CSV table of C-alpha atoms and ligand atoms in Angstrom, one decimal:
chain,number,residue,atom,x,y,z
A,344,MET,CA,11.1,-6.0,-14.8
A,345,SER,CA,14.3,-7.8,-13.5
A,346,ALA,CA,15.7,-6.9,-10.1
A,347,PRO,CA,16.4,-3.1,-10.2
A,348,ILE,CA,19.7,-1.5,-9.2
A,349,LEU,CA,20.2,1.9,-7.8
A,350,ASP,CA,21.9,3.2,-10.9
A,351,ASP,CA,18.7,2.6,-12.9
A,352,TYR,CA,17.2,5.6,-11.0
A,353,LYS,CA,19.8,8.2,-11.8
A,354,ASN,CA,17.7,9.5,-14.7
A,355,VAL,CA,14.6,9.8,-12.4
A,356,VAL,CA,16.0,11.4,-9.2
A,357,GLY,CA,19.5,12.5,-10.3
A,358,GLU,CA,23.0,11.2,-9.7
A,359,GLU,CA,23.5,13.0,-6.4
A,360,SER,CA,20.6,11.3,-4.7
A,361,ILE,CA,22.0,7.9,-5.7
A,362,LEU,CA,25.4,8.8,-4.4
A,363,GLN,CA,23.8,9.9,-1.2
A,364,LEU,CA,22.0,6.5,-0.9
A,365,ARG,CA,25.3,4.6,-1.4
A,366,ARG,CA,27.0,6.7,1.3
A,367,LEU,CA,24.2,6.2,3.7
A,368,ALA,CA,24.3,2.5,3.2
A,369,GLU,CA,28.1,2.2,3.7
A,370,PRO,CA,27.9,1.5,7.5
A,371,LEU,CA,25.3,-1.2,6.9
A,372,ALA,CA,27.3,-3.2,4.3
A,373,GLY,CA,27.0,-6.9,4.8
A,374,ARG,CA,24.3,-6.6,7.4
A,375,SER,CA,21.4,-9.1,7.0
A,376,VAL,CA,17.8,-7.9,6.8
A,377,VAL,CA,14.7,-10.1,6.7
A,378,HIS,CA,11.3,-8.8,5.8
A,379,VAL,CA,8.3,-10.9,6.7
A,380,ASN,CA,4.7,-10.5,5.5
A,381,SER,CA,1.8,-12.7,4.6
A,382,THR,CA,1.5,-12.6,0.9
A,383,ARG,CA,3.8,-12.4,-2.1
A,384,TYR,CA,1.1,-11.2,-4.5
A,385,GLY,CA,-1.7,-8.7,-4.2
A,386,GLY,CA,-1.9,-5.5,-2.2
A,387,GLY,CA,0.4,-2.7,-1.5
A,388,VAL,CA,2.8,-4.4,0.9
A,389,ALA,CA,3.9,-7.1,-1.6
A,390,GLU,CA,4.1,-4.4,-4.3
A,391,ILE,CA,6.6,-2.4,-2.1
A,392,LEU,CA,8.7,-5.3,-0.8
A,393,GLU,CA,9.8,-6.6,-4.1
A,394,TRP,CA,11.5,-3.4,-5.0
A,395,LEU,CA,12.7,-2.2,-1.7
A,396,ILE,CA,14.5,-5.5,-1.1
A,397,ALA,CA,16.1,-5.5,-4.5
A,398,LEU,CA,17.5,-2.0,-3.8
A,399,MET,CA,18.6,-2.9,-0.3
A,400,ASN,CA,20.7,-5.7,-1.8
A,401,ASP,CA,22.2,-3.4,-4.4
A,402,SER,CA,23.1,-1.0,-1.5
A,403,GLY,CA,25.3,-3.7,0.0
A,404,LEU,CA,23.0,-5.2,2.6
A,405,ILE,CA,21.9,-8.9,2.4
A,406,ALA,CA,18.1,-8.6,2.3
A,407,SER,CA,15.5,-11.3,1.9
A,408,TRP,CA,11.8,-11.7,2.0
A,409,GLU,CA,9.9,-14.5,3.9
A,410,VAL,CA,6.1,-15.1,3.6
A,411,ILE,CA,4.3,-16.8,6.4
A,412,GLU,CA,2.0,-19.7,5.5
A,413,GLY,CA,-1.5,-20.2,7.0
A,414,GLU,CA,-4.8,-21.8,6.4
A,415,GLY,CA,-8.3,-20.3,5.8
A,416,SER,CA,-9.1,-20.0,9.5
A,417,PHE,CA,-5.9,-18.0,10.0
A,418,PHE,CA,-6.6,-15.5,7.2
A,419,THR,CA,-10.2,-15.2,8.5
A,420,ALA,CA,-8.8,-14.3,11.9
A,421,THR,CA,-6.2,-11.9,10.5
A,422,LYS,CA,-8.7,-10.2,8.3
A,423,LYS,CA,-10.8,-9.5,11.4
A,424,ILE,CA,-7.7,-8.0,13.0
A,425,HIS,CA,-7.1,-5.9,10.0
A,426,ASN,CA,-10.7,-4.7,10.0
A,427,ALA,CA,-10.7,-4.1,13.7
A,428,LEU,CA,-7.4,-2.1,13.6
A,429,GLN,CA,-9.2,0.1,11.1
A,430,GLY,CA,-12.0,0.7,13.6
A,431,PHE,CA,-14.5,-2.0,12.7
A,432,HIS,CA,-16.2,-3.9,15.6
A,433,GLU,CA,-15.2,-7.5,14.9
A,434,ASP,CA,-16.2,-10.6,16.9
A,435,PHE,CA,-12.6,-11.9,17.4
A,436,ASP,CA,-13.2,-15.0,19.4
A,437,GLU,CA,-11.1,-17.8,21.1
A,438,ASP,CA,-11.1,-19.8,17.8
A,439,ASP,CA,-9.6,-16.8,16.0
A,440,LYS,CA,-6.9,-16.4,18.7
A,441,ARG,CA,-6.1,-20.1,18.5
A,442,ALA,CA,-5.8,-20.0,14.7
A,443,TYR,CA,-3.6,-17.0,14.9
A,444,GLU,CA,-1.2,-18.4,17.6
A,445,GLU,CA,-1.0,-21.8,15.8
A,446,VAL,CA,0.2,-20.2,12.6
A,447,GLN,CA,2.7,-18.1,14.5
A,448,HIS,CA,4.1,-21.3,16.1
A,449,ASN,CA,4.2,-23.3,12.8
A,450,ASN,CA,6.0,-20.5,11.0
A,451,ALA,CA,8.4,-19.8,13.8
A,452,GLU,CA,9.5,-23.4,13.5
A,453,GLU,CA,10.4,-22.8,9.8
A,454,LEU,CA,11.9,-19.3,10.2
A,455,ARG,CA,13.4,-19.2,13.7
A,456,GLU,CA,17.0,-19.8,12.8
A,457,LYS,CA,17.1,-17.2,10.1
A,458,LEU,CA,15.2,-14.6,12.0
A,459,GLU,CA,17.2,-15.0,15.2
A,460,GLU,CA,20.4,-14.6,13.2
A,461,ALA,CA,19.3,-11.5,11.2
A,462,ASP,CA,20.7,-8.1,12.0
A,463,PHE,CA,17.4,-6.5,11.2
A,464,VAL,CA,13.9,-8.0,11.0
A,465,PHE,CA,11.0,-6.1,9.6
A,466,ILE,CA,7.6,-7.7,10.4
A,467,HIS,CA,4.9,-6.2,8.2
A,468,ASP,CA,1.4,-5.8,9.6
A,469,PRO,CA,-0.4,-7.9,12.2
A,470,GLN,CA,-0.3,-11.2,10.5
A,471,PRO,CA,3.2,-12.3,11.5
A,472,ALA,CA,3.5,-10.0,14.5
A,473,GLY,CA,3.6,-12.9,17.0
A,474,LEU,CA,6.9,-14.3,15.6
A,475,LEU,CA,9.0,-12.1,17.8
A,476,GLY,CA,7.8,-13.7,21.0
A,477,LEU,CA,8.7,-17.1,19.5
A,478,CYS,CA,12.3,-16.1,18.7
A,479,PRO,CA,13.9,-15.8,22.2
A,480,ASN,CA,17.5,-15.9,21.0
A,481,ARG,CA,17.2,-13.0,18.5
A,482,LYS,CA,20.3,-11.0,18.1
A,483,GLY,CA,19.2,-8.2,15.8
A,484,THR,CA,16.8,-5.2,15.8
A,485,TRP,CA,13.2,-6.1,15.3
A,486,ILE,CA,10.8,-3.5,13.8
A,487,TRP,CA,7.0,-3.8,13.4
A,488,ARG,CA,5.9,-2.0,10.2
A,489,CYS,CA,2.2,-1.2,10.4
A,490,HIS,CA,0.8,-0.4,6.9
A,491,ILE,CA,-2.8,0.2,8.0
A,492,ASP,CA,-4.8,3.0,9.6
A,493,ALA,CA,-4.6,2.0,13.2
A,494,SER,CA,-5.5,5.4,14.5
A,495,ARG,CA,-8.8,4.3,16.2
A,496,PRO,CA,-8.6,0.5,16.6
A,497,PHE,CA,-11.4,-1.6,18.1
A,498,ARG,CA,-10.0,-1.9,21.5
A,499,PRO,CA,-10.5,-5.7,22.3
A,500,VAL,CA,-8.5,-6.6,19.2
A,501,TRP,CA,-5.8,-4.0,19.8
A,502,LYS,CA,-5.5,-5.4,23.3
A,503,PHE,CA,-4.7,-8.8,21.8
A,504,LEU,CA,-2.1,-7.4,19.5
A,505,GLU,CA,-0.6,-4.7,21.7
A,506,PRO,CA,1.5,-6.9,24.0
A,507,LYS,CA,3.1,-8.6,20.9
A,508,VAL,CA,3.9,-5.2,19.3
A,509,GLU,CA,5.2,-3.7,22.5
A,510,GLU,CA,8.1,-6.2,22.5
A,511,TYR,CA,9.5,-4.8,19.2
A,512,ASP,CA,12.5,-2.4,19.3
A,513,ALA,CA,10.6,0.1,17.2
A,514,SER,CA,7.6,0.5,14.9
A,515,ILE,CA,6.9,2.3,11.6
A,516,PHE,CA,3.7,3.9,10.7
A,517,SER,CA,2.7,5.7,7.5
A,518,MET,CA,1.6,9.0,9.1
A,519,PRO,CA,1.6,10.6,12.5
A,520,GLN,CA,-2.1,10.1,13.1
A,521,PHE,CA,-1.6,6.3,13.0
A,522,ALA,CA,1.1,6.1,15.6
A,523,ARG,CA,0.0,4.4,18.8
A,524,SER,CA,1.0,4.9,22.4
A,525,LEU,CA,3.9,2.4,22.5
A,526,ASN,CA,6.9,2.0,24.7
A,527,HIS,CA,9.4,2.2,21.9
A,528,PRO,CA,10.5,4.6,19.1
A,529,GLN,CA,8.0,5.1,16.4
A,530,PHE,CA,9.2,6.1,12.9
A,531,LEU,CA,7.0,7.7,10.2
A,532,ILE,CA,7.7,6.5,6.8
A,533,ALA,CA,5.3,6.9,3.9
A,534,PRO,CA,5.2,4.1,1.3
A,535,SER,CA,6.4,4.5,-2.3
A,536,ILE,CA,6.0,3.3,-5.9
A,537,ASN,CA,8.7,2.1,-8.2
A,538,PRO,CA,8.7,4.5,-11.2
A,539,LEU,CA,10.4,1.9,-13.4
A,540,SER,CA,8.2,-1.1,-12.7
A,541,ASP,CA,5.8,-2.6,-15.2
A,542,LYS,CA,3.1,-0.9,-13.1
A,543,ASN,CA,4.5,2.6,-13.5
A,544,MET,CA,6.9,2.8,-16.4
A,545,SER,CA,5.9,4.8,-19.4
A,546,LEU,CA,4.2,2.7,-22.1
A,547,PRO,CA,3.9,3.1,-25.8
A,548,GLU,CA,0.6,4.7,-26.8
A,549,SER,CA,-0.2,1.6,-28.9
A,550,GLU,CA,-0.1,-0.6,-25.8
A,551,VAL,CA,-2.5,1.7,-24.0
A,552,GLU,CA,-4.8,1.6,-27.0
A,553,GLY,CA,-4.5,-2.2,-27.1
A,554,VAL,CA,-5.7,-2.5,-23.5
A,555,ILE,CA,-8.6,-0.1,-24.2
A,556,GLY,CA,-9.6,-2.4,-27.0
A,557,GLU,CA,-9.1,-5.6,-25.0
A,558,PHE,CA,-11.5,-4.4,-22.3
A,559,GLU,CA,-14.0,-3.1,-24.8
A,560,LEU,CA,-13.7,0.5,-23.7
A,561,ASP,CA,-14.8,3.3,-26.0
A,562,PRO,CA,-11.7,5.5,-26.7
A,563,GLU,CA,-14.0,8.4,-27.6
A,564,ARG,CA,-15.6,8.7,-24.1
A,565,PRO,CA,-14.1,9.5,-20.7
A,566,ILE,CA,-12.8,6.7,-18.6
A,567,LEU,CA,-13.0,6.8,-14.7
A,568,THR,CA,-11.0,4.1,-13.0
A,569,GLN,CA,-10.6,2.7,-9.5
A,570,VAL,CA,-8.0,-0.1,-9.1
A,571,SER,CA,-8.4,-2.0,-5.8
A,572,ARG,CA,-8.7,-5.3,-4.2
A,573,PHE,CA,-12.4,-6.0,-3.8
A,574,ASP,CA,-12.6,-4.9,-0.2
A,575,ARG,CA,-15.4,-3.0,1.5
A,576,PHE,CA,-13.0,-0.4,2.9
A,577,LYS,CA,-12.2,0.5,-0.7
A,578,ASP,CA,-16.0,1.3,-1.2
A,579,PRO,CA,-16.4,0.0,-4.8
A,580,VAL,CA,-20.2,0.1,-4.3
A,581,GLY,CA,-19.9,3.7,-3.3
A,582,VAL,CA,-18.0,4.3,-6.5
A,583,ILE,CA,-20.8,2.8,-8.5
A,584,SER,CA,-23.3,5.0,-6.6
A,585,ALA,CA,-21.2,8.1,-7.5
A,586,TYR,CA,-20.9,7.0,-11.1
A,587,SER,CA,-24.7,6.7,-11.4
A,588,GLN,CA,-25.0,10.4,-10.4
A,589,ILE,CA,-22.8,11.7,-13.2
A,590,ASN,CA,-24.8,12.9,-16.2
A,591,THR,CA,-22.1,14.7,-18.2
A,592,GLN,CA,-21.9,14.1,-22.0
A,593,PRO,CA,-20.3,12.1,-23.6
A,594,LYS,CA,-21.3,9.5,-21.0
A,595,PRO,CA,-18.2,8.4,-19.1
A,596,GLN,CA,-17.3,4.7,-18.5
A,597,LEU,CA,-16.4,3.3,-15.2
A,598,VAL,CA,-13.6,0.7,-14.7
A,599,LEU,CA,-13.4,-1.2,-11.4
A,600,ALA,CA,-10.3,-3.2,-11.8
A,601,GLY,CA,-9.3,-5.6,-9.0
A,602,GLY,CA,-8.3,-9.0,-8.0
A,603,GLY,CA,-7.7,-10.9,-4.8
A,604,ALA,CA,-4.8,-11.0,-2.4
A,605,ALA,CA,-3.8,-14.4,-1.2
A,606,ASP,CA,-4.3,-13.2,2.4
A,607,ASP,CA,-7.7,-11.6,1.9
A,608,PRO,CA,-10.6,-14.1,2.2
A,609,GLU,CA,-13.4,-11.6,1.6
A,610,GLY,CA,-12.7,-10.7,-2.0
A,611,ALA,CA,-15.2,-13.0,-3.7
A,612,ALA,CA,-18.1,-11.8,-1.5
A,613,VAL,CA,-17.3,-8.2,-2.2
A,614,LEU,CA,-16.9,-8.8,-5.9
A,615,ALA,CA,-20.4,-10.4,-5.9
A,616,GLU,CA,-21.8,-7.3,-4.2
A,617,VAL,CA,-20.1,-5.1,-6.8
A,618,LYS,CA,-21.6,-7.0,-9.7
A,619,GLU,CA,-25.0,-6.7,-8.1
A,620,ALA,CA,-24.7,-3.0,-7.6
A,621,ALA,CA,-23.5,-2.6,-11.3
A,622,ASP,CA,-26.8,-4.2,-12.3
A,623,GLY,CA,-25.6,-5.2,-15.8
A,624,ASP,CA,-24.7,-1.6,-16.8
A,625,PRO,CA,-22.6,-2.1,-20.0
A,626,ASP,CA,-20.6,1.0,-19.1
A,627,ILE,CA,-19.4,-0.3,-15.8
A,628,HIS,CA,-16.4,-2.6,-16.5
A,629,ILE,CA,-15.7,-4.9,-13.6
A,630,LEU,CA,-12.3,-6.5,-14.2
A,631,ASP,CA,-11.2,-9.4,-12.1
A,632,LEU,CA,-7.5,-9.4,-13.0
A,633,PRO,CA,-4.7,-11.8,-12.2
A,634,PRO,CA,-2.0,-10.7,-9.7
A,635,ASP,CA,0.6,-10.1,-12.4
A,636,ALA,CA,-1.5,-7.8,-14.6
A,637,HIS,CA,0.8,-4.9,-13.8
A,638,ARG,CA,1.2,-3.5,-17.4
A,639,LYS,CA,-2.6,-3.8,-18.0
A,640,ILE,CA,-3.3,-1.8,-14.8
A,641,ASN,CA,-0.6,0.7,-15.9
A,642,ALA,CA,-2.3,1.1,-19.3
A,643,LEU,CA,-5.8,1.4,-17.7
A,644,GLN,CA,-4.5,4.1,-15.4
A,645,ARG,CA,-2.9,5.9,-18.3
A,646,ALA,CA,-6.1,5.6,-20.4
A,647,SER,CA,-8.2,7.2,-17.7
A,648,ASN,CA,-9.3,10.8,-17.4
A,649,VAL,CA,-9.8,10.6,-13.7
A,650,ILE,CA,-8.5,8.1,-11.1
A,651,ILE,CA,-10.8,7.3,-8.1
A,652,GLN,CA,-9.9,5.8,-4.8
A,653,LYS,CA,-13.0,6.3,-2.7
A,654,SER,CA,-11.8,4.4,0.3
A,655,THR,CA,-13.5,4.8,3.7
A,656,ARG,CA,-10.2,3.7,5.4
A,657,GLU,CA,-6.8,3.6,3.8
A,658,GLY,CA,-3.3,3.0,5.2
A,659,PHE,CA,-1.8,4.9,2.3
A,660,GLY,CA,-3.3,4.0,-1.1
A,661,LEU,CA,-0.6,3.1,-3.6
A,662,THR,CA,-3.2,3.2,-6.3
A,663,VAL,CA,-3.5,7.0,-5.6
A,664,THR,CA,0.3,7.4,-6.0
A,665,GLU,CA,0.2,5.3,-9.2
A,666,GLY,CA,-2.6,7.4,-10.7
A,667,MET,CA,-0.8,10.7,-9.8
A,668,TRP,CA,2.5,9.5,-11.2
A,669,LYS,CA,0.6,9.1,-14.5
A,670,ALA,CA,-0.4,12.7,-14.3
A,671,LYS,CA,-4.0,12.0,-13.4
A,672,PRO,CA,-6.0,14.0,-10.8
A,673,VAL,CA,-7.4,11.7,-8.1
A,674,ILE,CA,-10.7,11.6,-6.4
A,675,GLY,CA,-9.9,10.1,-3.1
A,676,GLY,CA,-11.8,9.3,0.1
A,677,ASN,CA,-11.0,11.8,2.8
A,678,VAL,CA,-9.2,9.2,5.0
A,679,GLY,CA,-5.8,8.0,6.1
A,680,GLY,CA,-2.8,8.2,3.7
A,681,ILE,CA,-4.9,9.4,0.8
A,682,CYS,CA,-4.9,12.8,2.6
A,683,LEU,CA,-1.1,12.8,2.4
A,684,GLN,CA,-1.4,12.7,-1.4
A,685,VAL,CA,-4.6,14.3,-2.6
A,686,HIS,CA,-4.8,18.1,-2.0
A,687,ASN,CA,-8.0,19.9,-3.1
A,688,PHE,CA,-7.6,21.8,-6.4
A,689,GLN,CA,-3.9,20.8,-6.5
A,690,THR,CA,-3.6,17.0,-7.1
A,691,GLY,CA,-7.3,16.0,-7.0
A,692,PHE,CA,-10.2,16.2,-4.5
A,693,LEU,CA,-10.9,14.6,-1.2
A,694,VAL,CA,-14.5,13.4,-0.9
A,695,ASN,CA,-16.7,12.2,1.9
A,696,SER,CA,-19.7,10.7,0.1
A,697,PRO,CA,-20.7,9.3,-3.3
A,698,GLU,CA,-22.5,12.6,-3.9
A,699,GLY,CA,-19.3,14.5,-3.2
A,700,ALA,CA,-17.4,12.2,-5.5
A,701,ALA,CA,-19.9,12.6,-8.3
A,702,MET,CA,-19.8,16.4,-8.0
A,703,ARG,CA,-16.0,16.5,-8.2
A,704,ILE,CA,-15.8,14.0,-11.0
A,705,ARG,CA,-18.3,16.1,-13.0
A,706,TYR,CA,-16.2,19.2,-12.3
A,707,LEU,CA,-13.1,17.5,-13.6
A,708,LEU,CA,-14.8,16.2,-16.7
A,709,GLU,CA,-16.1,19.6,-17.5
A,710,HIS,CA,-12.7,21.3,-17.0
A,711,PRO,CA,-10.1,19.5,-19.1
A,712,LYS,CA,-7.4,22.3,-18.8
A,713,LEU,CA,-7.7,22.2,-15.0
A,714,ARG,CA,-7.6,18.4,-15.1
A,715,ASN,CA,-4.3,18.5,-17.0
A,716,ARG,CA,-2.8,21.1,-14.7
A,717,MET,CA,-3.8,19.1,-11.6
A,718,GLY,CA,-2.4,15.9,-13.2
A,719,GLY,CA,0.9,17.7,-13.8
A,720,THR,CA,1.1,18.9,-10.2
A,721,ALA,CA,0.2,15.3,-9.1
A,722,HIS,CA,3.1,13.8,-11.0
A,723,VAL,CA,5.7,16.3,-9.6
A,724,PHE,CA,4.3,15.8,-6.1
A,725,VAL,CA,4.9,12.0,-6.4
A,726,ARG,CA,8.3,12.5,-7.9
A,727,ASP,CA,9.3,14.7,-5.0
A,728,ASN,CA,7.8,12.6,-2.2
A,729,PHE,CA,6.7,9.1,-2.9
A,730,LEU,CA,9.3,7.3,-5.0
A,731,LEU,CA,11.2,4.1,-4.0
A,732,THR,CA,14.5,5.9,-3.6
A,733,ARG,CA,13.1,8.2,-0.9
A,734,HIS,CA,11.6,5.1,0.8
A,735,LEU,CA,15.0,3.3,0.7
A,736,ARG,CA,16.7,6.4,2.2
A,737,GLU,CA,14.3,6.4,5.1
A,738,TYR,CA,14.8,2.7,5.8
A,739,LEU,CA,18.5,3.1,5.7
A,740,THR,CA,18.4,6.1,8.0
A,741,LEU,CA,16.2,4.1,10.4
A,742,MET,CA,18.7,1.2,10.4
A,743,VAL,CA,21.7,3.4,10.9
A,744,THR,CA,19.7,5.2,13.8
A,745,MET,CA,18.6,1.9,15.5
A,746,ASP,CA,22.1,0.5,15.2
A,747,ARG,CA,23.6,3.3,17.2
A,748,GLY,CA,21.0,3.3,20.0
A,749,ASN,CA,18.1,5.6,20.0
A,750,SER,CA,15.8,7.9,22.0
A,751,ARG,CA,12.2,7.1,22.8
A,752,ARG,CA,10.2,9.5,20.6
A,753,VAL,CA,8.4,9.8,17.3
A,754,ILE,CA,10.9,10.4,14.6
A,755,ASP,CA,9.6,11.9,11.4
A,756,LEU,CA,12.0,10.9,8.6
B,1438,UDP,N1,-3.3,-4.1,-7.4
B,1438,UDP,C1,-3.0,-5.0,-8.4
B,1438,UDP,N2,-4.1,-5.7,-8.8
B,1438,UDP,C2,-5.3,-5.6,-8.4
B,1438,UDP,C3,-5.6,-4.6,-7.3
B,1438,UDP,C4,-4.5,-3.9,-6.8
B,1438,UDP,O1,-1.9,-5.1,-8.8
B,1438,UDP,O2,-6.2,-6.2,-8.9
B,1438,UDP,C5,-2.2,-3.3,-6.9
B,1438,UDP,C6,-2.3,-1.8,-7.0
B,1438,UDP,O3,-1.9,-1.4,-8.3
B,1438,UDP,C7,-1.4,-1.3,-5.9
B,1438,UDP,C8,-1.6,-2.3,-4.8
B,1438,UDP,O4,-2.0,-3.5,-5.5
B,1438,UDP,O5,-0.1,-1.3,-6.3
B,1438,UDP,C9,-2.6,-1.9,-3.8
B,1438,UDP,O6,-2.0,-1.0,-2.9
B,1438,UDP,P1,-2.9,0.0,-2.0
B,1438,UDP,O7,-2.0,0.6,-1.1
B,1438,UDP,O8,-3.7,0.9,-2.9
B,1438,UDP,O9,-4.0,-0.9,-1.3
B,1438,UDP,P2,-3.9,-2.3,-0.4
B,1438,UDP,O10,-4.4,-3.4,-1.3
B,1438,UDP,O11,-2.5,-2.5,0.1
B,1438,UDP,O12,-4.9,-2.0,0.7
């Protein structure tokens, strides 16, 4: 879709909400905002930034998006940081630290002028977190936005990152459990989906049918889908294990749709593990999709009877939100931001093992009425809590708050 404007959302959230957003943005008119992350494609952060920035611009701010550049050794190091923040014991050595610092310096050379001049800088995740220390003449407010489950980080790696993060004026986490003990205000803002994007807009039935045909799925049998980067924390092998324990008739089909993110070096290895676990089963469809396959993912989610996101760690899980928006119940790993979205017997089921996932999937396949009712509840829950307009409102509120000075406490927006 082309760059969205606020008025596009009147039909989804009502005129009053849009007016409220415009009023909230008034004191921020003309202020410059720069978001920095490490990939323009793939993964939830890139998915969010594209839309959030467009709406910030339509609200009267001057918002832009910068992506830091790095080599393989940098992304290997930052993937270790990512894994370690989510609790994994990583060997983060001197070479990793060097690769990390070198990329911060190189990118600071490119971005310093712009970042130092900006009124607000949002640095997303650990990859560019070191930029603040290299912009000594910054004049604006700098905020670190952590999208991952950092509730129980592997300490040696957190100790490396913590002094960099401490320097920020504030940080944002997706849920209270993730907030760290930091000497600055911490805001709680959940992510969101864009209901009008190619990924989430309603599609003609013929397009959904076309995608079912394209991927050689049988329209007469149930479809179970997990959309995810091929990442071990998403547990695609666990999904295959759950699938192999389902013996309902007609036999369901499993879709594991994924692709790489430019800043994720582990994707190819995990994809190979997934193929091995599938062991040539013709009913397991492993789809390695290009980064712009949004409408196809949309169609696959719509064609599914049940959406799965069996993560073992998850910052939020936009794929859960996307599935729920399409009125599908979700089987989600009982972790992180999935717990904000999936509520047992309401919007889906939280599970702790492949066995648990198999049991709940069987139950949903055997109870189509309940499945539909839960899907309807899921859609309304997303409409009320996880759409882009709510997300924008909370960012605007944060900026207005930080502009006026602030108190040092956790602020749940
Ligand atoms: N996604 C995609 N193509 C893929 C895999 C994922 O477009 O092959 C999208 C997915 O639809 C969702 C986002 O990437 O919008 C993933 O966000 P999520 O929060 O679920 O996980 P993350 O990748 O950020 O850990």
